[in-house]
Amino acid sequence: MKTKIPTGCACIDTALEGGLSSGSVNLIYGEPETGKSTLALQCAFRCSLQGLKTLFVDCDNTFSTERLFHLAAENFDSVSEMILLMKPVDFNEQTFVVDHLEDYITKNFGLVVIDTFNSLYRAKVAEASSKTAAFTLNRELNRQMAVIAQTAKMLDVPFVVTSQVKSVFSDISPLVVPVAQRILKFWADTVISLKPTDTPSVVQAVLEKNRNTQEVSCYLRIAETGIYEYELPY
Ligand SMILES: Nc1ncnc2c1ncn2[C@@H]1O[C@H](COP(=O)(O)OP(=O)(O)OP(=O)(O)O)[C@@H](O)[C@H]1O
Ligand SMILES: [Mg+2]
């Protein structure tokens, strides 16, 4: 059994028996600014502490060197060398990256992050001229997730895939509907949702129940130095 990659959030790592498993697809979804990128970056940082590289696919162009500096502190130089950054600028480029993952991931890689997996897809869907065009994009998103799941298993590395969801207000209560949620969840081995709370910088993390794990819920605080388990004072 290969080493697991800790997320750095104690409650999640305990539930995952040490962290992200090799060969697994780990979906982190939530509304904007709920800490998805911070958590993904923290996984990359923890991966580098184990002497393993991360392929970080930054689809939003939001990768923050400053954020990494705060996470890594005195290890910043060595940690940055362990992160290979790719920045697809549109959904076609994302397709290319996903189809060539094997070319980038050599044996010293311990993690792949795709952040945010559905943002370029959403931009393209917004431009789609017909339902048929949108359906074709949907199928492509599904195909990419299949490739990711297959690559994760074949190369025996964990993947973190982040997904942004919007708030949809129903008559009764706000419901959060992930875009293409069904597709992403279908392919994910682990699903973590991050939800805003009334306390600033604190989010609720729910590790959703699946065939291997029970549902676990805890709170996380987003600080300058990372995202950590947090005990609510009430
Ligand atoms: N260097 C930093 N120091 C402190 N807080 C930061 C830093 N960078 C980001 N934040 C804050 O952390 C919170 C979470 O940001 P993050 O980018 O991780 O969210 P996200 O879920 O990825 O958002 P999005 O959906 O927009 O991609 C935000 O409120 C942001 O302002
Ligand atoms: Mg983000």
mmCIF file of C-alpha atoms and ligand atoms in Angstrom:
data_model
loop_
_atom_site.group_PDB
_atom_site.id
_atom_site.type_symbol
_atom_site.label_atom_id
_atom_site.label_comp_id
_atom_site.label_asym_id
_atom_site.label_seq_id
_atom_site.Cartn_x
_atom_site.Cartn_y
_atom_site.Cartn_z
ATOM 1 C CA MET A 1 0.000 0.000 0.000
ATOM 2 C CA LYS A 2 1.405 3.369 -1.028
ATOM 3 C CA THR A 3 1.642 6.273 1.414
ATOM 4 C CA LYS A 4 -1.496 8.334 1.784
ATOM 5 C CA ILE A 5 -1.470 12.072 1.198
ATOM 6 C CA PRO A 6 -2.859 13.919 4.234
ATOM 7 C CA THR A 7 -5.169 16.856 3.640
ATOM 8 C CA GLY A 8 -3.923 18.528 6.823
ATOM 9 C CA CYS A 9 -7.490 18.647 8.214
ATOM 10 C CA ALA A 10 -7.460 16.218 11.147
ATOM 11 C CA CYS A 11 -11.116 15.156 10.958
ATOM 12 C CA ILE A 12 -10.924 14.384 7.233
ATOM 13 C CA ASP A 13 -7.601 12.585 7.540
ATOM 14 C CA THR A 14 -8.930 10.436 10.388
ATOM 15 C CA ALA A 15 -12.029 9.525 8.373
ATOM 16 C CA LEU A 16 -9.865 8.681 5.353
ATOM 17 C CA GLU A 17 -7.501 6.639 7.560
ATOM 18 C CA GLY A 18 -4.525 8.880 6.956
ATOM 19 C CA GLY A 19 -5.484 10.846 3.860
ATOM 20 C CA LEU A 20 -6.022 10.521 0.129
ATOM 21 C CA SER A 21 -5.497 6.979 -1.153
ATOM 22 C CA SER A 22 -3.385 6.258 -4.196
ATOM 23 C CA GLY A 23 -5.520 5.672 -7.268
ATOM 24 C CA SER A 24 -8.517 7.523 -5.816
ATOM 25 C CA VAL A 25 -10.495 10.438 -7.239
ATOM 26 C CA ASN A 26 -11.353 12.935 -4.507
ATOM 27 C CA LEU A 27 -13.992 15.525 -5.312
ATOM 28 C CA ILE A 28 -14.085 18.751 -3.282
ATOM 29 C CA TYR A 29 -17.093 20.896 -4.105
ATOM 30 C CA GLY A 30 -18.597 24.033 -2.701
ATOM 31 C CA GLU A 31 -19.689 27.584 -3.288
ATOM 32 C CA PRO A 32 -17.135 30.294 -4.132
ATOM 33 C CA GLU A 33 -14.540 31.075 -1.446
ATOM 34 C CA THR A 34 -15.261 28.023 0.695
ATOM 35 C CA GLY A 35 -11.601 26.971 0.663
ATOM 36 C CA LYS A 36 -11.504 24.424 -2.172
ATOM 37 C CA SER A 37 -8.290 25.777 -3.688
ATOM 38 C CA THR A 38 -6.720 26.252 -0.264
ATOM 39 C CA LEU A 39 -7.468 22.645 0.677
ATOM 40 C CA ALA A 40 -6.170 21.396 -2.688
ATOM 41 C CA LEU A 41 -2.985 23.436 -2.317
ATOM 42 C CA GLN A 42 -2.523 22.165 1.225
ATOM 43 C CA CYS A 43 -2.696 18.587 -0.128
ATOM 44 C CA ALA A 44 0.026 19.508 -2.656
ATOM 45 C CA PHE A 45 2.115 20.971 0.156
ATOM 46 C CA ARG A 46 1.692 17.864 2.324
ATOM 47 C CA CYS A 47 2.538 15.706 -0.674
ATOM 48 C CA SER A 48 5.801 17.594 -1.185
ATOM 49 C CA LEU A 49 6.739 16.998 2.460
ATOM 50 C CA GLN A 50 6.726 13.307 1.560
ATOM 51 C CA GLY A 51 9.240 14.003 -1.218
ATOM 52 C CA LEU A 52 6.629 13.600 -3.965
ATOM 53 C CA LYS A 53 5.654 16.010 -6.717
ATOM 54 C CA THR A 54 2.219 17.369 -7.571
ATOM 55 C CA LEU A 55 0.833 18.162 -10.998
ATOM 56 C CA PHE A 56 -1.395 21.177 -10.301
ATOM 57 C CA VAL A 57 -3.762 22.006 -13.152
ATOM 58 C CA ASP A 58 -4.941 25.552 -12.454
ATOM 59 C CA CYS A 59 -7.993 25.994 -14.682
ATOM 60 C CA ASP A 60 -9.064 29.270 -12.982
ATOM 61 C CA ASN A 61 -5.694 31.004 -13.083
ATOM 62 C CA THR A 62 -6.025 31.476 -9.311
ATOM 63 C CA PHE A 63 -2.938 29.562 -8.160
ATOM 64 C CA SER A 64 -1.420 31.789 -5.504
ATOM 65 C CA THR A 65 2.319 31.716 -4.891
ATOM 66 C CA GLU A 66 1.688 33.946 -1.886
ATOM 67 C CA ARG A 67 -0.723 31.364 -0.460
ATOM 68 C CA LEU A 68 1.890 28.650 -0.962
ATOM 69 C CA PHE A 69 4.486 30.854 0.722
ATOM 70 C CA HIS A 70 2.275 31.147 3.816
ATOM 71 C CA LEU A 71 1.638 27.382 3.847
ATOM 72 C CA ALA A 72 5.196 26.257 3.263
ATOM 73 C CA ALA A 73 7.040 28.966 5.257
ATOM 74 C CA GLU A 74 10.724 28.008 5.479
ATOM 75 C CA ASN A 75 10.203 25.100 3.054
ATOM 76 C CA PHE A 76 8.884 27.396 0.310
ATOM 77 C CA ASP A 77 11.789 26.989 -2.145
ATOM 78 C CA SER A 78 11.896 23.203 -1.968
ATOM 79 C CA VAL A 79 8.098 22.903 -1.986
ATOM 80 C CA SER A 80 7.670 25.129 -5.048
ATOM 81 C CA GLU A 81 10.090 22.944 -6.983
ATOM 82 C CA MET A 82 7.830 19.981 -6.272
ATOM 83 C CA ILE A 83 4.753 21.542 -7.883
ATOM 84 C CA LEU A 84 4.371 21.403 -11.648
ATOM 85 C CA LEU A 85 1.824 24.017 -12.643
ATOM 86 C CA MET A 86 -0.278 23.881 -15.807
ATOM 87 C CA LYS A 87 -2.745 26.562 -16.808
ATOM 88 C CA PRO A 88 -5.235 25.603 -19.503
ATOM 89 C CA VAL A 89 -6.979 28.748 -20.752
ATOM 90 C CA ASP A 90 -10.084 27.181 -22.292
ATOM 91 C CA PHE A 91 -12.013 23.924 -22.258
ATOM 92 C CA ASN A 92 -10.139 22.649 -25.345
ATOM 93 C CA GLU A 93 -6.819 23.101 -23.580
ATOM 94 C CA GLN A 94 -8.215 21.350 -20.509
ATOM 95 C CA THR A 95 -9.208 18.438 -22.770
ATOM 96 C CA PHE A 96 -5.636 18.301 -24.077
ATOM 97 C CA VAL A 97 -4.161 18.302 -20.564
ATOM 98 C CA VAL A 98 -6.527 15.564 -19.357
ATOM 99 C CA ASP A 99 -5.733 13.427 -22.406
ATOM 100 C CA HIS A 100 -1.978 13.806 -21.849
ATOM 101 C CA LEU A 101 -1.790 13.335 -18.075
ATOM 102 C CA GLU A 102 0.349 10.256 -18.477
ATOM 103 C CA ASP A 103 3.001 12.303 -20.297
ATOM 104 C CA TYR A 104 3.417 14.701 -17.371
ATOM 105 C CA ILE A 105 3.173 12.304 -14.440
ATOM 106 C CA THR A 106 6.471 10.552 -13.979
ATOM 107 C CA LYS A 107 7.239 8.165 -11.146
ATOM 108 C CA ASN A 108 8.085 10.795 -8.549
ATOM 109 C CA PHE A 109 4.537 12.209 -8.578
ATOM 110 C CA GLY A 110 2.302 11.674 -5.569
ATOM 111 C CA LEU A 111 -0.728 13.827 -6.432
ATOM 112 C CA VAL A 112 -2.653 15.485 -9.245
ATOM 113 C CA VAL A 113 -4.912 18.485 -8.563
ATOM 114 C CA ILE A 114 -7.427 19.845 -11.065
ATOM 115 C CA ASP A 115 -8.703 23.186 -9.751
ATOM 116 C CA THR A 116 -11.481 24.112 -10.693
ATOM 117 C CA PHE A 117 -12.481 21.226 -12.930
ATOM 118 C CA ASN A 118 -15.818 22.658 -14.097
ATOM 119 C CA SER A 119 -15.012 26.368 -14.571
ATOM 120 C CA LEU A 120 -13.809 26.216 -18.206
ATOM 121 C CA TYR A 121 -16.657 23.807 -18.944
ATOM 122 C CA ARG A 122 -19.135 26.293 -17.523
ATOM 123 C CA ALA A 123 -17.685 29.129 -19.579
ATOM 124 C CA LYS A 124 -18.045 27.016 -22.707
ATOM 125 C CA VAL A 125 -21.593 25.918 -21.843
ATOM 126 C CA ALA A 126 -22.534 29.572 -21.396
ATOM 127 C CA GLU A 127 -21.459 30.162 -25.002
ATOM 128 C CA ALA A 128 -23.241 27.077 -26.354
ATOM 129 C CA SER A 129 -25.698 27.979 -29.097
ATOM 130 C CA SER A 130 -28.046 25.030 -28.658
ATOM 131 C CA LYS A 131 -29.088 22.262 -26.291
ATOM 132 C CA THR A 132 -27.268 19.792 -28.519
ATOM 133 C CA ALA A 133 -24.030 21.769 -28.169
ATOM 134 C CA ALA A 134 -24.437 21.830 -24.377
ATOM 135 C CA PHE A 135 -25.147 18.101 -24.357
ATOM 136 C CA THR A 136 -21.942 17.466 -26.342
ATOM 137 C CA LEU A 137 -19.988 19.438 -23.726
ATOM 138 C CA ASN A 138 -21.642 17.425 -20.984
ATOM 139 C CA ARG A 139 -20.526 14.235 -22.633
ATOM 140 C CA GLU A 140 -16.995 15.592 -22.925
ATOM 141 C CA LEU A 141 -16.971 16.432 -19.200
ATOM 142 C CA ASN A 142 -18.053 12.892 -18.443
ATOM 143 C CA ARG A 143 -15.368 11.504 -20.746
ATOM 144 C CA GLN A 144 -12.703 13.602 -18.976
ATOM 145 C CA MET A 145 -13.785 12.281 -15.580
ATOM 146 C CA ALA A 146 -13.562 8.739 -16.950
ATOM 147 C CA VAL A 147 -10.027 9.438 -18.188
ATOM 148 C CA ILE A 148 -9.114 10.911 -14.798
ATOM 149 C CA ALA A 149 -10.484 7.887 -12.916
ATOM 150 C CA GLN A 150 -8.655 5.530 -15.257
ATOM 151 C CA THR A 151 -5.375 7.500 -15.059
ATOM 152 C CA ALA A 152 -5.566 7.643 -11.257
ATOM 153 C CA LYS A 153 -5.870 3.860 -11.087
ATOM 154 C CA MET A 154 -3.272 3.176 -13.758
ATOM 155 C CA LEU A 155 -0.605 5.514 -12.324
ATOM 156 C CA ASP A 156 -1.628 4.752 -8.749
ATOM 157 C CA VAL A 157 -1.771 8.391 -7.618
ATOM 158 C CA PRO A 158 -4.625 10.235 -5.920
ATOM 159 C CA PHE A 159 -6.425 13.021 -7.778
ATOM 160 C CA VAL A 160 -8.104 16.037 -6.202
ATOM 161 C CA VAL A 161 -10.796 17.499 -8.426
ATOM 162 C CA THR A 162 -12.468 20.692 -7.243
ATOM 163 C CA SER A 163 -15.846 21.868 -8.425
ATOM 164 C CA GLN A 164 -17.621 25.150 -7.860
ATOM 165 C CA VAL A 165 -21.332 25.172 -7.223
ATOM 166 C CA LYS A 166 -23.791 28.020 -7.239
ATOM 167 C CA SER A 167 -26.548 28.697 -4.771
ATOM 168 C CA VAL A 168 -29.978 28.029 -6.202
ATOM 169 C CA PHE A 169 -32.779 29.496 -4.168
ATOM 170 C CA SER A 170 -35.953 27.448 -4.013
ATOM 171 C CA ASP A 171 -39.191 28.736 -2.485
ATOM 172 C CA ILE A 172 -38.442 27.076 0.822
ATOM 173 C CA SER A 173 -34.719 26.951 1.405
ATOM 174 C CA PRO A 174 -31.477 27.564 -0.437
ATOM 175 C CA LEU A 175 -30.347 24.430 -2.213
ATOM 176 C CA VAL A 176 -26.858 24.006 -3.522
ATOM 177 C CA VAL A 177 -26.749 22.244 -6.831
ATOM 178 C CA PRO A 178 -23.310 21.355 -8.146
ATOM 179 C CA VAL A 179 -22.954 21.908 -11.859
ATOM 180 C CA ALA A 180 -22.774 18.525 -13.548
ATOM 181 C CA GLN A 181 -22.854 17.114 -10.020
ATOM 182 C CA ARG A 182 -24.089 13.731 -11.106
ATOM 183 C CA ILE A 183 -21.163 13.237 -13.468
ATOM 184 C CA LEU A 184 -18.527 14.329 -10.975
ATOM 185 C CA LYS A 185 -19.944 12.321 -8.088
ATOM 186 C CA PHE A 186 -20.355 9.246 -10.226
ATOM 187 C CA TRP A 187 -16.617 9.088 -10.876
ATOM 188 C CA ALA A 188 -15.429 10.189 -7.416
ATOM 189 C CA ASP A 189 -14.312 7.715 -4.757
ATOM 190 C CA THR A 190 -14.467 10.402 -2.064
ATOM 191 C CA VAL A 191 -16.723 13.443 -1.983
ATOM 192 C CA ILE A 192 -16.086 16.376 0.348
ATOM 193 C CA SER A 193 -18.493 19.289 0.377
ATOM 194 C CA LEU A 194 -17.518 22.663 1.848
ATOM 195 C CA LYS A 195 -20.311 24.934 3.008
ATOM 196 C CA PRO A 196 -20.187 28.476 4.343
ATOM 197 C CA THR A 197 -21.202 29.063 7.979
ATOM 198 C CA ASP A 198 -22.273 32.163 9.892
ATOM 199 C CA THR A 199 -18.743 32.470 11.277
ATOM 200 C CA PRO A 200 -16.322 34.282 8.952
ATOM 201 C CA SER A 201 -13.492 32.077 7.610
ATOM 202 C CA VAL A 202 -15.159 28.951 9.015
ATOM 203 C CA VAL A 203 -16.714 26.355 6.701
ATOM 204 C CA GLN A 204 -18.478 23.105 7.335
ATOM 205 C CA ALA A 205 -16.845 20.101 5.682
ATOM 206 C CA VAL A 206 -18.929 17.019 5.030
ATOM 207 C CA LEU A 207 -17.245 13.855 3.883
ATOM 208 C CA GLU A 208 -20.195 12.293 2.146
ATOM 209 C CA LYS A 209 -21.028 8.705 2.748
ATOM 210 C CA ASN A 210 -19.859 6.240 0.134
ATOM 211 C CA ARG A 211 -19.231 2.515 -0.130
ATOM 212 C CA ASN A 212 -16.117 2.727 2.100
ATOM 213 C CA THR A 213 -16.789 5.580 4.487
ATOM 214 C CA GLN A 214 -19.491 6.810 6.827
ATOM 215 C CA GLU A 215 -20.583 10.423 6.618
ATOM 216 C CA VAL A 216 -18.377 12.702 8.691
ATOM 217 C CA SER A 217 -19.007 16.364 9.359
ATOM 218 C CA CYS A 218 -16.640 18.877 10.923
ATOM 219 C CA TYR A 219 -15.726 22.544 10.785
ATOM 220 C CA LEU A 220 -12.642 23.992 9.171
ATOM 221 C CA ARG A 221 -11.086 27.391 9.640
ATOM 222 C CA ILE A 222 -9.372 29.109 6.732
ATOM 223 C CA ALA A 223 -6.330 30.885 8.105
ATOM 224 C CA GLU A 224 -3.378 32.552 6.438
ATOM 225 C CA THR A 225 -1.274 29.457 7.039
ATOM 226 C CA GLY A 226 -3.830 26.966 5.702
ATOM 227 C CA ILE A 227 -7.156 25.280 6.423
ATOM 228 C CA TYR A 228 -7.540 23.295 9.635
ATOM 229 C CA GLU A 229 -10.101 21.525 11.795
ATOM 230 C CA TYR A 230 -11.873 23.980 14.063
ATOM 231 C CA GLU A 231 -14.003 23.487 17.159
ATOM 232 C CA LEU A 232 -16.971 25.821 17.148
ATOM 233 C CA PRO A 233 -17.142 27.654 20.486
ATOM 234 C CA TYR A 234 -20.854 26.837 20.887
HETATM 235 N N1 LIG B 1 -3.094 34.183 1.122
HETATM 236 C C1 LIG B 1 -4.276 34.162 1.767
HETATM 237 N N2 LIG B 1 -4.323 34.481 3.080
HETATM 238 C C2 LIG B 1 -5.489 34.481 3.748
HETATM 239 N N3 LIG B 1 -6.674 34.179 3.202
HETATM 240 C C3 LIG B 1 -6.694 33.859 1.918
HETATM 241 C C4 LIG B 1 -5.507 33.818 1.116
HETATM 242 N N4 LIG B 1 -5.855 33.437 -0.123
HETATM 243 C C5 LIG B 1 -7.203 33.235 -0.102
HETATM 244 N N5 LIG B 1 -7.689 33.515 1.113
HETATM 245 C C6 LIG B 1 -9.107 33.430 1.529
HETATM 246 O O1 LIG B 1 -9.472 32.087 1.744
HETATM 247 C C7 LIG B 1 -10.843 31.901 1.383
HETATM 248 C C8 LIG B 1 -10.964 30.684 0.521
HETATM 249 O O2 LIG B 1 -10.299 30.925 -0.703
HETATM 250 P P1 LIG B 1 -10.146 29.761 -1.774
HETATM 251 O O3 LIG B 1 -9.512 30.396 -2.972
HETATM 252 O O4 LIG B 1 -9.464 28.594 -1.172
HETATM 253 O O5 LIG B 1 -11.670 29.392 -2.053
HETATM 254 P P2 LIG B 1 -12.293 28.567 -3.253
HETATM 255 O O6 LIG B 1 -13.360 27.723 -2.670
HETATM 256 O O7 LIG B 1 -11.232 27.913 -4.048
HETATM 257 O O8 LIG B 1 -12.965 29.726 -4.115
HETATM 258 P P3 LIG B 1 -13.383 29.711 -5.672
HETATM 259 O O9 LIG B 1 -14.668 28.945 -5.775
HETATM 260 O O10 LIG B 1 -13.574 31.167 -5.984
HETATM 261 O O11 LIG B 1 -12.275 29.083 -6.456
HETATM 262 C C9 LIG B 1 -11.288 33.181 0.693
HETATM 263 O O12 LIG B 1 -12.098 33.899 1.585
HETATM 264 C C10 LIG B 1 -10.013 33.935 0.422
HETATM 265 O O13 LIG B 1 -10.215 35.316 0.526
HETATM 266 MG MG MG B 2 -10.686 28.070 -6.060
#
